[in-house]
PDB file of C-alpha atoms in Angstrom:
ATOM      1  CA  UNK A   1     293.176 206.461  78.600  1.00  0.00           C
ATOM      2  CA  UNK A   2     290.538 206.052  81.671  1.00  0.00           C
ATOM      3  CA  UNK A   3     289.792 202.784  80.167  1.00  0.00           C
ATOM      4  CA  UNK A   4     291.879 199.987  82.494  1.00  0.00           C
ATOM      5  CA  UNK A   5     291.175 196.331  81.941  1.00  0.00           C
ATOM      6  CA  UNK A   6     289.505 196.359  85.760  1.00  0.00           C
ATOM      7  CA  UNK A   7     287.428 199.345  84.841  1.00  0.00           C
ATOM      8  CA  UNK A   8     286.368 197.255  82.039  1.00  0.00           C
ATOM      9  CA  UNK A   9     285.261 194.504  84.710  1.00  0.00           C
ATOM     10  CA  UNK A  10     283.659 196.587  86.476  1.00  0.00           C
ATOM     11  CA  UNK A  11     281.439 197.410  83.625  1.00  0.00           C
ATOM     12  CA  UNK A  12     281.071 194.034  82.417  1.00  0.00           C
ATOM     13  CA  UNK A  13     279.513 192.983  86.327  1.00  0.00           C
ATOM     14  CA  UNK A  14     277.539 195.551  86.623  1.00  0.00           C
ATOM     15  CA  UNK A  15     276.186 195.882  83.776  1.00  0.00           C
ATOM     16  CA  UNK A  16     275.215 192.480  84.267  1.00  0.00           C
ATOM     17  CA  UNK A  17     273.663 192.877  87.604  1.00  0.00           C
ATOM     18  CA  UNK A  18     271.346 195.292  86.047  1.00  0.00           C
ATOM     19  CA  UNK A  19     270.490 192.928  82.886  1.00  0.00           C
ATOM     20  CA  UNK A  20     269.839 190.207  85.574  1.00  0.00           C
ATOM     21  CA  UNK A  21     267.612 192.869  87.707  1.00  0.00           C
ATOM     22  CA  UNK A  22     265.597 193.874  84.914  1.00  0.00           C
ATOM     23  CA  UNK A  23     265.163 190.222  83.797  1.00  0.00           C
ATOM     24  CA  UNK A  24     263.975 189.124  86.981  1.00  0.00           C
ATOM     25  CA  UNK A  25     261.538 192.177  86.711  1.00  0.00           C
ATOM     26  CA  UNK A  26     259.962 191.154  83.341  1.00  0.00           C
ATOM     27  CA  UNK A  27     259.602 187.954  84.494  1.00  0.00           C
ATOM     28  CA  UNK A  28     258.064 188.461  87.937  1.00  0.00           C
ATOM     29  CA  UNK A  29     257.395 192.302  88.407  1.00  0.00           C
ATOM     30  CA  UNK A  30     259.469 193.138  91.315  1.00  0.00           C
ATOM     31  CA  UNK A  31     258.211 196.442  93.173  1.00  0.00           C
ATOM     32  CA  UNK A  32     260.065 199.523  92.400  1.00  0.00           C
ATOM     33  CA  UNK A  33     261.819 200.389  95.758  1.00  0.00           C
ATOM     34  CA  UNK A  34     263.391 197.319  95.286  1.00  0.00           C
ATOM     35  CA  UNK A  35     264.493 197.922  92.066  1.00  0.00           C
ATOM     36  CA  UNK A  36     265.788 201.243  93.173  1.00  0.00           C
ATOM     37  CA  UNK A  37     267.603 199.658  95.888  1.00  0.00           C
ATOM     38  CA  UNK A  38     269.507 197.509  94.083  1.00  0.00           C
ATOM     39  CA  UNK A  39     270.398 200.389  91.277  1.00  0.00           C
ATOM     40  CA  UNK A  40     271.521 202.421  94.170  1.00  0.00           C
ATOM     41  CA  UNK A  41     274.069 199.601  95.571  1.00  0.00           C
ATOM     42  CA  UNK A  42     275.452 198.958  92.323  1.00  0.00           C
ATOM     43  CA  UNK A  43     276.032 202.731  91.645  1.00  0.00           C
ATOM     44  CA  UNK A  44     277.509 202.807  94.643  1.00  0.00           C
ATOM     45  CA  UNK A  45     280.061 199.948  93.903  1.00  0.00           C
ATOM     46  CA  UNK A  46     280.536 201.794  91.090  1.00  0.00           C
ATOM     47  CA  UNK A  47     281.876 204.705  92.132  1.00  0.00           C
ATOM     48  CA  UNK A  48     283.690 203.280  94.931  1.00  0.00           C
ATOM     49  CA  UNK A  49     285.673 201.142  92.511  1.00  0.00           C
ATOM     50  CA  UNK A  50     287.129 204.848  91.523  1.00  0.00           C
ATOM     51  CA  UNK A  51     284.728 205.118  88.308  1.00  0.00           C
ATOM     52  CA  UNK A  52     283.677 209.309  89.216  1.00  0.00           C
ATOM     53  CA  UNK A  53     282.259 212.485  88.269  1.00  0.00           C
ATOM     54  CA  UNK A  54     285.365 213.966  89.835  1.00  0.00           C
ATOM     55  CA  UNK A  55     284.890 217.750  88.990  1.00  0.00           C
ATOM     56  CA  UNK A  56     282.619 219.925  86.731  1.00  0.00           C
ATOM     57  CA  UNK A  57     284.863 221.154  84.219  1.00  0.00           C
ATOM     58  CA  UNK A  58     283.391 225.443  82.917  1.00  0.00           C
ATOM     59  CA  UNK A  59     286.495 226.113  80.984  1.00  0.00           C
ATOM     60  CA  UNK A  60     284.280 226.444  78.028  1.00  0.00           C
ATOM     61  CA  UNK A  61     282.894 229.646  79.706  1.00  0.00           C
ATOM     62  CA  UNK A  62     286.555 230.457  81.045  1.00  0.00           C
ATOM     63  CA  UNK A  63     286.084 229.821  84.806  1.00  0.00           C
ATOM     64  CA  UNK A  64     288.268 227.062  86.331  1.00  0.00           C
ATOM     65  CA  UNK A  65     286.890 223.218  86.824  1.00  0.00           C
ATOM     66  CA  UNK A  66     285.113 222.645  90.218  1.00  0.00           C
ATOM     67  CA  UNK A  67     286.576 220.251  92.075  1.00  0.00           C
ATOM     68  CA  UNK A  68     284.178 217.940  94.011  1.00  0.00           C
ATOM     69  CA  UNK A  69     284.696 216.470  97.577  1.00  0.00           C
ATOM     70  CA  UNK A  70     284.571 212.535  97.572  1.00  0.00           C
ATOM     71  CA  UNK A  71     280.997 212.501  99.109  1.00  0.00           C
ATOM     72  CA  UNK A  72     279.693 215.051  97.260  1.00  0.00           C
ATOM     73  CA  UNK A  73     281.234 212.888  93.757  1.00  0.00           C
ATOM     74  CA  UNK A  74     280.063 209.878  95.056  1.00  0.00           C
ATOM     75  CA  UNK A  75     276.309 210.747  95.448  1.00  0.00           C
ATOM     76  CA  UNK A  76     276.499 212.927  92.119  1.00  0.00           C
ATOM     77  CA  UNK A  77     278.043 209.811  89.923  1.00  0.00           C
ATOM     78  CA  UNK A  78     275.235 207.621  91.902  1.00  0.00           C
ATOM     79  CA  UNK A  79     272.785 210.213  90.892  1.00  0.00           C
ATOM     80  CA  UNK A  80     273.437 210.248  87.439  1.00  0.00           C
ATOM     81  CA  UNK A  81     273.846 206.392  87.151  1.00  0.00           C
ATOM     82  CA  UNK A  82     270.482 205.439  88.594  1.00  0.00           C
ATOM     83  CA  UNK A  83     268.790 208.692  86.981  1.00  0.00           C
ATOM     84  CA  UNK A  84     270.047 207.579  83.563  1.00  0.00           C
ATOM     85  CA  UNK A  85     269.204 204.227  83.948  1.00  0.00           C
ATOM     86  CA  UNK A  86     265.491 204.761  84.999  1.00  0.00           C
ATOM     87  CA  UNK A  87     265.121 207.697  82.310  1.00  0.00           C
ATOM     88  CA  UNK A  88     266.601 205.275  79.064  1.00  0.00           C
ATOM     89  CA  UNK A  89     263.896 202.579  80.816  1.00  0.00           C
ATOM     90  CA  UNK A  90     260.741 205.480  80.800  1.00  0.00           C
ATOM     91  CA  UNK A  91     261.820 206.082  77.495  1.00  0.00           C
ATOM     92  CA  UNK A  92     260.747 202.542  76.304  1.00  0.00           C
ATOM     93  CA  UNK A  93     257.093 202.802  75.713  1.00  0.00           C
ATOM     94  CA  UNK A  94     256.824 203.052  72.315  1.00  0.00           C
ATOM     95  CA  UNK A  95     258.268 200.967  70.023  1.00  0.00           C
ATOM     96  CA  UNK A  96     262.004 201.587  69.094  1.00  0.00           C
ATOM     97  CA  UNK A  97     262.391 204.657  70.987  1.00  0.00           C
ATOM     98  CA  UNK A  98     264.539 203.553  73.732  1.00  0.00           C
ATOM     99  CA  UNK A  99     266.852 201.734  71.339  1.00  0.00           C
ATOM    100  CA  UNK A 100     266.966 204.855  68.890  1.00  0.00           C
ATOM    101  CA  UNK A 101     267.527 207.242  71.278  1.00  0.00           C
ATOM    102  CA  UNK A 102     270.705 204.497  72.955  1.00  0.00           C
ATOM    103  CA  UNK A 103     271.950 204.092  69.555  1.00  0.00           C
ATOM    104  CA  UNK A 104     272.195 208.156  68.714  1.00  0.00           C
ATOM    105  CA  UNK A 105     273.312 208.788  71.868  1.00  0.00           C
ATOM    106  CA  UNK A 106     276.291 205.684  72.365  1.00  0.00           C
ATOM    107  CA  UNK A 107     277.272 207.240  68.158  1.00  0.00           C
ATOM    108  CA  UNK A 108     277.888 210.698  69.933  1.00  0.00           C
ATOM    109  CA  UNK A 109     279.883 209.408  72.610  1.00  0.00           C
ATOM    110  CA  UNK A 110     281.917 207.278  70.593  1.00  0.00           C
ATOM    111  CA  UNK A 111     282.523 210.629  68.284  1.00  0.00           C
ATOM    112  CA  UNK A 112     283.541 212.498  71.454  1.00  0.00           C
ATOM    113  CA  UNK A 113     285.871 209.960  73.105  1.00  0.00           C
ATOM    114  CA  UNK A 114     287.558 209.072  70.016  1.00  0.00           C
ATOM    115  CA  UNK A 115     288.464 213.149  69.262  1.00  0.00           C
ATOM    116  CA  UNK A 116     289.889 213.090  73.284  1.00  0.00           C
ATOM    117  CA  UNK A 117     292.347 210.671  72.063  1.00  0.00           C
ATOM    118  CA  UNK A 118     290.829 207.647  73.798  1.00  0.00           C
ATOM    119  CA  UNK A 119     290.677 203.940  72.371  1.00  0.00           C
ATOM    120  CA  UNK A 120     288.566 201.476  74.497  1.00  0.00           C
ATOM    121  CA  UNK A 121     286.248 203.956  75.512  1.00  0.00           C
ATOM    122  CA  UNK A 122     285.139 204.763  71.701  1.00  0.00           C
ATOM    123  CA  UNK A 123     285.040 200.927  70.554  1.00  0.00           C
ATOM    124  CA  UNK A 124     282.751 199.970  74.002  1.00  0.00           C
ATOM    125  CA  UNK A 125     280.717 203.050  73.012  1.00  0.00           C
ATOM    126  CA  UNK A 126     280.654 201.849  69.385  1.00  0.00           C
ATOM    127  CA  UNK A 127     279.609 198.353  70.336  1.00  0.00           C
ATOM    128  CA  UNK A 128     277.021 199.987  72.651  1.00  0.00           C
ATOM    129  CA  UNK A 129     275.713 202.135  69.095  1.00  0.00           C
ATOM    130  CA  UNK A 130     275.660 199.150  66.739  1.00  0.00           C
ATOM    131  CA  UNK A 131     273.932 196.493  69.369  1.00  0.00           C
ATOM    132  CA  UNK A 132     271.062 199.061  69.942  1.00  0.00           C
ATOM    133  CA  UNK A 133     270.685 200.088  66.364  1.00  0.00           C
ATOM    134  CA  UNK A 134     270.802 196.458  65.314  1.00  0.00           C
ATOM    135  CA  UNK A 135     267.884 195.156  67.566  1.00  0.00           C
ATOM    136  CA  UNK A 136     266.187 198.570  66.438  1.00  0.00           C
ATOM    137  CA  UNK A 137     265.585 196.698  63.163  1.00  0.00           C
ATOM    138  CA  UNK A 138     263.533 194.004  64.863  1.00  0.00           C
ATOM    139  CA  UNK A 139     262.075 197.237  67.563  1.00  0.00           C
ATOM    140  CA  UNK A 140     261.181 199.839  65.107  1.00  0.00           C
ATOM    141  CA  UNK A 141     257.353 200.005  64.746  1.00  0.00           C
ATOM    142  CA  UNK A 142     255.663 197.950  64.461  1.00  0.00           C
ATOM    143  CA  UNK A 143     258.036 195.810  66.752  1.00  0.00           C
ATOM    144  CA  UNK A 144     258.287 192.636  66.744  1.00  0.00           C
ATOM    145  CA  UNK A 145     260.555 192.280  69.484  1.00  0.00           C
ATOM    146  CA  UNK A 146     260.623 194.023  73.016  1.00  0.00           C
ATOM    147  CA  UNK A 147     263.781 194.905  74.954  1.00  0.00           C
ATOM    148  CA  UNK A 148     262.036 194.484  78.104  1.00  0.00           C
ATOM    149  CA  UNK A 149     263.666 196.392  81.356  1.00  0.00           C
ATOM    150  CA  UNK A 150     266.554 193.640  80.923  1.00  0.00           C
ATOM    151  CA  UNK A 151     267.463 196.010  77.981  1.00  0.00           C
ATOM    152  CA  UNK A 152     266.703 199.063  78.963  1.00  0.00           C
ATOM    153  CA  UNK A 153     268.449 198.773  82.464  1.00  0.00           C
ATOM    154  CA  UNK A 154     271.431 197.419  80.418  1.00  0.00           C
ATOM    155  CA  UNK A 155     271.696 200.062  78.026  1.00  0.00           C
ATOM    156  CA  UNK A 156     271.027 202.686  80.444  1.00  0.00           C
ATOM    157  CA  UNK A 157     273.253 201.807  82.851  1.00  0.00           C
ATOM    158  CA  UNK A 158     276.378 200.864  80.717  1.00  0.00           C
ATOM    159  CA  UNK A 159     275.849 204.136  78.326  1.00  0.00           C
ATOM    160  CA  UNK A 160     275.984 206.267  82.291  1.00  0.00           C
ATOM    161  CA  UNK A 161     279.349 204.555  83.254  1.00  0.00           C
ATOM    162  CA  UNK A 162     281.070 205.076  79.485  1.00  0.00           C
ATOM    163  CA  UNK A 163     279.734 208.556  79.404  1.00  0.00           C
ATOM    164  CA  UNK A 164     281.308 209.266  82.400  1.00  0.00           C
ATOM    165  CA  UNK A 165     284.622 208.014  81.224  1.00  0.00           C
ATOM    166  CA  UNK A 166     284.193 209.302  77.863  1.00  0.00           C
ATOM    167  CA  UNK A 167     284.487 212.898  79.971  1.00  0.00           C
ATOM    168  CA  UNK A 168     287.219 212.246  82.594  1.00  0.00           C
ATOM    169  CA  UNK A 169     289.757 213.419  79.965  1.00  0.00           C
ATOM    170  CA  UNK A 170     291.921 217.194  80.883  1.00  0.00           C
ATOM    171  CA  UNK A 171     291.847 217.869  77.144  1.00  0.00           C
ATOM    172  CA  UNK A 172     287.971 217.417  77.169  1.00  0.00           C
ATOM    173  CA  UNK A 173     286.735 221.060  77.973  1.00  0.00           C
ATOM    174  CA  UNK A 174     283.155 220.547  78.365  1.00  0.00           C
ATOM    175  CA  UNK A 175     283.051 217.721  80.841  1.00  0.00           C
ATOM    176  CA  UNK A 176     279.862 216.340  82.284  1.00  0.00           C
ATOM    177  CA  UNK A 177     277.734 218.803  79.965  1.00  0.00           C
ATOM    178  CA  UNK A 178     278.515 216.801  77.028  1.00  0.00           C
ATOM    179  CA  UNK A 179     276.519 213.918  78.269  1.00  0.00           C
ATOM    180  CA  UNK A 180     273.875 216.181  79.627  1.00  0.00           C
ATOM    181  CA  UNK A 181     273.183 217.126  75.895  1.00  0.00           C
ATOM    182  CA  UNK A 182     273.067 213.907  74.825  1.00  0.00           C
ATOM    183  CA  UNK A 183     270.499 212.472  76.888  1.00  0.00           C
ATOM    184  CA  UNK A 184     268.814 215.599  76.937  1.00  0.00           C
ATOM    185  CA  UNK A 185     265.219 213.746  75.881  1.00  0.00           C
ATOM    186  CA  UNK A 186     265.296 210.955  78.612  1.00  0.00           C
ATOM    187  CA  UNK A 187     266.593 213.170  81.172  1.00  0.00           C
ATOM    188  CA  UNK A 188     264.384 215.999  80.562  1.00  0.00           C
ATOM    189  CA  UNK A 189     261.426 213.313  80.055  1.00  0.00           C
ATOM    190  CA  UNK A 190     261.759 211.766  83.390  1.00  0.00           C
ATOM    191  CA  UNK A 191     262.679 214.977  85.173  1.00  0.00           C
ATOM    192  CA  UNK A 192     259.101 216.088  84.189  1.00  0.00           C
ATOM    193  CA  UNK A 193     257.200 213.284  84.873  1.00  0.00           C
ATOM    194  CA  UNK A 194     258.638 213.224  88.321  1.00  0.00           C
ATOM    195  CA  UNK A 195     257.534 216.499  89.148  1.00  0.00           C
ATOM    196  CA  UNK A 196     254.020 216.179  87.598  1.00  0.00           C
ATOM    197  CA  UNK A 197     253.590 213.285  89.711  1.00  0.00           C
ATOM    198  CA  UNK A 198     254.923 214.925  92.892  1.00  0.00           C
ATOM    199  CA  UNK A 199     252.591 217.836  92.556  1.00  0.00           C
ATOM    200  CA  UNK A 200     249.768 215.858  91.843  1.00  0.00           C
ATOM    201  CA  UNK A 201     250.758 214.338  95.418  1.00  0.00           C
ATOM    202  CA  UNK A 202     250.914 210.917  93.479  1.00  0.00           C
ATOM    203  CA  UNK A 203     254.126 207.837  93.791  1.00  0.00           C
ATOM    204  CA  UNK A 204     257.031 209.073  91.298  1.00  0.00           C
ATOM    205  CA  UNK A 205     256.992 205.130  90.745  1.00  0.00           C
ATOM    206  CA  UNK A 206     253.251 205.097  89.738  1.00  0.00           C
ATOM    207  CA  UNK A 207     253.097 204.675  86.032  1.00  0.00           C
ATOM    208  CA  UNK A 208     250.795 206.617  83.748  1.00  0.00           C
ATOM    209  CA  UNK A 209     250.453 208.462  80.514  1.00  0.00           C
ATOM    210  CA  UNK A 210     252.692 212.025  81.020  1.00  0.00           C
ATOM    211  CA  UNK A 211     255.972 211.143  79.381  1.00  0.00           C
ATOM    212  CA  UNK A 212     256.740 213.255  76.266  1.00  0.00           C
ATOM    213  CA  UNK A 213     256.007 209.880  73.869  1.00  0.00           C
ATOM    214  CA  UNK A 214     252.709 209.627  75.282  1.00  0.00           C
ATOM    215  CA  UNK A 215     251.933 213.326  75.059  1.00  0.00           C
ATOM    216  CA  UNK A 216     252.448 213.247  71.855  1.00  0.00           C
ATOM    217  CA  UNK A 217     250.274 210.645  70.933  1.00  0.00           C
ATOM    218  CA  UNK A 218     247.546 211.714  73.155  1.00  0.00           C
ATOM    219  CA  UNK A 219     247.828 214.958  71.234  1.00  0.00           C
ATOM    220  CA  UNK A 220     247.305 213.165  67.460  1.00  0.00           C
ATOM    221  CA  UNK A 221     250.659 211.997  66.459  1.00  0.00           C
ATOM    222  CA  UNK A 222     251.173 208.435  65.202  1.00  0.00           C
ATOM    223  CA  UNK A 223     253.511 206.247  67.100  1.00  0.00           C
ATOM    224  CA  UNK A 224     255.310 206.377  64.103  1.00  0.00           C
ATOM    225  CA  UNK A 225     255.280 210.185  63.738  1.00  0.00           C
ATOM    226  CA  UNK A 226     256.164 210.591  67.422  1.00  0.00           C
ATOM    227  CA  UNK A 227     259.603 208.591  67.338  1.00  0.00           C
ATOM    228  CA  UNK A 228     260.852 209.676  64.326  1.00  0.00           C
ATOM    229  CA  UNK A 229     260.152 213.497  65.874  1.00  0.00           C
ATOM    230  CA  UNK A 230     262.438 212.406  69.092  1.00  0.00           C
ATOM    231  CA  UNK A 231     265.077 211.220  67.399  1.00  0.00           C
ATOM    232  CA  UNK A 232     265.057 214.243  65.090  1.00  0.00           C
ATOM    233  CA  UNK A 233     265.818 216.060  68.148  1.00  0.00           C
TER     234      UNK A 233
END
């Protein structure tokens, strides 16, 4: 079990930090280097506290695991932190995507970490699942309650620390990829929009219409249609 009563801290604090963060964002729009700042620094404690993308495990294609040097681990596991928290927040702009899309995901990785044997990991991931699909009832269109970035920052960055340990596991084959899968839609989402906006020479902070949701509206689909289609995927 990767699941110690201080890792559990850990992830209680910082998960916190981030609620607080986004909070303090809804309420008085903070710009977004600072935001990114502060996700950074947390990551960062994160990691440091021994929390780690330690290796990326290809024994499913029968070559042995890649160790990672400690830098190299550190900035990865800050990477995917901050990139999963930001991508579960772009997610939210329709309503009861982001909290679909948590709620699948958190089920998966409470299906995965409870086959590698583990116990806290599954019943944090669990809790994760049913908080996300229970204020879904109150977020699903037409909402009548928003999550805010205090939710989405929350969710995010708690579902990027337990995937993390979800995967730390020898008997767990597949490693880091597992994860990847998972959050395919947010990650892929946000890895596009970046780009778009970097070759249209334009802020990867500046917000517009080119996430995958919006697409899809643009193109005809009904809010409605358009989250039910995600989540099918």
């Amino acid at each position: 079990e990767s699941f110690t009563p201080k890792t559990l801290l850990i992830l209680l604090i910082s998960s916190l930090i981030l609620f607080l963060l986004g909070l303090i964002d809804d309420i008085k729009s903070l710009s977004p280097q600072i935001r990114l700042f502060i996700q950074v620094l947390v990551a960062l404690m994160v990691a440091g506290s021994g929390i780690n993308i330690e290796k990326i495990d290809l024994a499913w294609i029968n070559i042995e695991p890649i160790y990672l040097p400690r830098l190299l681990s550190t900035c990865l596991t800050t990477f995917w932190i901050v990139g999963l928290t930001n991508a579960i927040n772009w997610l939210d702009g329709v309503d009861g995507l982001a909290s679909g899309i948590a709620g699948l995901s958190a089920l998966g990785l409470t299906i995965i970490s409870y086959q590698n044997g583990q116990s806290l990991v599954p019943i944090v991931a669990a809790s994760i699942s049913g908080c996300s699909f229970g204020f879904l009832r109150f977020n699903f269109f037409p909402a009548r309650m928003l999550m805010g970035d205090s939710g989405s920052y929350f969710l995010g960055f708690s579902l990027s620390i337990i995937s993390i340990l979800s995967t730390s596991l020898e008997i767990n084959p597949v490693g880091i990829f597992i994860p990847v899968f998972l959050f395919i839609i947010p990650l892929f989402d946000m890895f596009l929009v970046i780009i778009g906006r970097i070759v249209k020479r334009e802020s990867p902070f500046l917000a517009d219409r080119s996430h995958i949701h919006h697409k899809f509206i643009d193109s005809g689909y009904s809010e409605l249609a358009t989250v039910i289609f995600i989540y099918s995927i």
